[in-house]
Amino acid sequence: MRAFRALPYAVCVLALVAAAACSSGSPEPGPGGATGVASTGSVRRLEVTVTGTTVTPAPAQVDLPIGSTLELVVTSDHDDELHAHGFDVEATLKAGTPTTLRLTGSEAGVYEVETHDPALTLLTVAVR
């Protein structure tokens, strides 16, 4: 009989442990394992910084389901042009000013997002 009385306590402890694990403050990898990617519903957000020829976070592949949107916020230390292949989207980067591109996956493929001067790949977007 004692085993049955202890059972509700064991269930409560397991529930608390599971809740603590789900609410840990550690960042989770974003889509495709990329870090720095936040997800809200079908819109994902990625912030990228360009300093000289250094891209932070390092260029990686981001998975984007068809119909979902990637909100890409790019801040550069110099004026430049930003281009997203496969999405036919371009934007002007002004030094120190965040620029936002919204990329919606409509056709499956792997596409590069790059700057023009200098020519840097910021990330690749795998639309699936």
Tab-separated table of C-alpha atoms in Angstrom:
chain	number	residue	atom	x	y	z
A	1	MET	CA	0.000	0.000	0.000
A	2	ARG	CA	2.862	2.433	0.729
A	3	ALA	CA	4.019	2.200	-2.884
A	4	PHE	CA	0.635	3.519	-4.058
A	5	ARG	CA	0.832	6.469	-1.622
A	6	ALA	CA	4.311	7.394	-2.882
A	7	LEU	CA	3.235	7.260	-6.535
A	8	PRO	CA	1.542	10.731	-6.598
A	9	TYR	CA	4.686	12.278	-5.089
A	10	ALA	CA	6.896	10.629	-7.690
A	11	VAL	CA	4.636	11.908	-10.478
A	12	CYS	CA	4.825	15.455	-9.039
A	13	VAL	CA	8.625	15.324	-8.841
A	14	LEU	CA	8.891	14.111	-12.441
A	15	ALA	CA	6.531	16.865	-13.594
A	16	LEU	CA	8.617	19.502	-11.804
A	17	VAL	CA	11.850	18.169	-13.293
A	18	ALA	CA	10.314	18.184	-16.782
A	19	ALA	CA	9.016	21.739	-16.321
A	20	ALA	CA	12.418	22.934	-15.137
A	21	ALA	CA	14.118	21.358	-18.142
A	22	CYS	CA	11.693	23.034	-20.544
A	23	SER	CA	12.151	26.445	-18.975
A	24	SER	CA	15.944	26.433	-18.687
A	25	GLY	CA	17.404	29.707	-19.881
A	26	SER	CA	19.863	28.075	-22.255
A	27	PRO	CA	19.502	29.074	-25.906
A	28	GLU	CA	18.282	26.431	-28.279
A	29	PRO	CA	19.679	25.953	-31.756
A	30	GLY	CA	17.551	27.583	-34.390
A	31	PRO	CA	16.377	26.100	-37.650
A	32	GLY	CA	18.989	23.919	-39.231
A	33	GLY	CA	21.070	24.153	-36.072
A	34	ALA	CA	21.974	27.802	-36.634
A	35	THR	CA	22.467	29.817	-33.473
A	36	GLY	CA	21.036	33.281	-33.040
A	37	VAL	CA	17.769	32.322	-34.688
A	38	ALA	CA	14.541	33.004	-32.851
A	39	SER	CA	11.296	31.397	-33.938
A	40	THR	CA	7.734	32.645	-33.513
A	41	GLY	CA	5.133	30.595	-35.360
A	42	SER	CA	6.004	30.554	-39.054
A	43	VAL	CA	8.292	33.630	-38.831
A	44	ARG	CA	11.901	33.104	-37.801
A	45	ARG	CA	14.300	35.926	-36.998
A	46	LEU	CA	18.067	35.955	-37.475
A	47	GLU	CA	20.371	38.841	-36.623
A	48	VAL	CA	23.668	39.090	-38.510
A	49	THR	CA	26.494	41.589	-38.026
A	50	VAL	CA	29.130	42.407	-40.626
A	51	THR	CA	32.370	43.946	-39.372
A	52	GLY	CA	34.859	44.438	-42.190
A	53	THR	CA	34.980	40.955	-43.716
A	54	THR	CA	33.788	39.137	-40.580
A	55	VAL	CA	30.224	37.807	-40.455
A	56	THR	CA	28.698	37.070	-37.035
A	57	PRO	CA	27.338	34.509	-36.479
A	58	ALA	CA	29.527	32.579	-38.909
A	59	PRO	CA	27.761	31.741	-42.176
A	60	ALA	CA	25.574	28.650	-41.795
A	61	GLN	CA	22.633	26.991	-43.471
A	62	VAL	CA	19.185	27.857	-42.147
A	63	ASP	CA	16.285	25.522	-42.921
A	64	LEU	CA	13.079	27.303	-43.922
A	65	PRO	CA	9.891	25.328	-44.534
A	66	ILE	CA	7.938	26.303	-47.651
A	67	GLY	CA	5.450	29.015	-46.697
A	68	SER	CA	7.475	30.168	-43.671
A	69	THR	CA	9.279	33.494	-43.408
A	70	LEU	CA	12.798	34.331	-42.294
A	71	GLU	CA	13.187	37.847	-40.953
A	72	LEU	CA	16.834	38.666	-41.483
A	73	VAL	CA	18.232	41.719	-39.661
A	74	VAL	CA	21.673	42.758	-40.911
A	75	THR	CA	23.857	45.441	-39.356
A	76	SER	CA	27.077	46.354	-41.148
A	77	ASP	CA	29.923	48.664	-40.173
A	78	HIS	CA	30.025	50.003	-43.746
A	79	ASP	CA	27.582	50.920	-46.517
A	80	ASP	CA	26.888	47.984	-48.838
A	81	GLU	CA	24.275	46.138	-50.877
A	82	LEU	CA	22.538	43.018	-49.593
A	83	HIS	CA	21.096	40.411	-51.967
A	84	ALA	CA	19.064	37.252	-51.314
A	85	HIS	CA	19.297	34.856	-54.279
A	86	GLY	CA	16.137	32.895	-55.045
A	87	PHE	CA	13.984	35.460	-53.251
A	88	ASP	CA	14.826	38.327	-55.637
A	89	VAL	CA	15.238	40.704	-52.720
A	90	GLU	CA	17.870	43.432	-52.441
A	91	ALA	CA	18.427	46.105	-49.816
A	92	THR	CA	20.847	48.916	-49.157
A	93	LEU	CA	22.912	48.619	-45.993
A	94	LYS	CA	23.760	51.884	-44.229
A	95	ALA	CA	26.674	51.723	-41.801
A	96	GLY	CA	25.499	51.070	-38.238
A	97	THR	CA	21.795	50.898	-39.174
A	98	PRO	CA	19.973	47.544	-38.939
A	99	THR	CA	18.321	46.539	-42.225
A	100	THR	CA	15.523	43.960	-42.245
A	101	LEU	CA	14.746	41.564	-45.094
A	102	ARG	CA	11.705	39.285	-44.965
A	103	LEU	CA	12.331	36.120	-46.968
A	104	THR	CA	9.358	33.827	-47.547
A	105	GLY	CA	10.121	30.315	-48.752
A	106	SER	CA	8.033	29.628	-51.833
A	107	GLU	CA	10.221	27.419	-54.012
A	108	ALA	CA	12.372	24.543	-52.715
A	109	GLY	CA	16.104	25.038	-53.073
A	110	VAL	CA	19.240	26.298	-51.350
A	111	TYR	CA	19.880	30.022	-51.755
A	112	GLU	CA	22.716	32.343	-50.705
A	113	VAL	CA	22.305	35.678	-48.982
A	114	GLU	CA	25.305	37.901	-49.634
A	115	THR	CA	26.774	41.376	-49.586
A	116	HIS	CA	28.380	42.929	-52.638
A	117	ASP	CA	31.357	45.003	-51.426
A	118	PRO	CA	33.126	43.038	-50.166
A	119	ALA	CA	31.478	39.904	-51.556
A	120	LEU	CA	30.523	37.951	-48.413
A	121	THR	CA	28.114	35.076	-47.940
A	122	LEU	CA	26.070	35.774	-44.820
A	123	LEU	CA	24.125	32.490	-44.839
A	124	THR	CA	22.405	29.976	-47.046
A	125	VAL	CA	18.673	29.365	-46.815
A	126	ALA	CA	17.450	25.832	-47.512
A	127	VAL	CA	13.777	26.045	-48.462
A	128	ARG	CA	12.134	22.637	-48.106
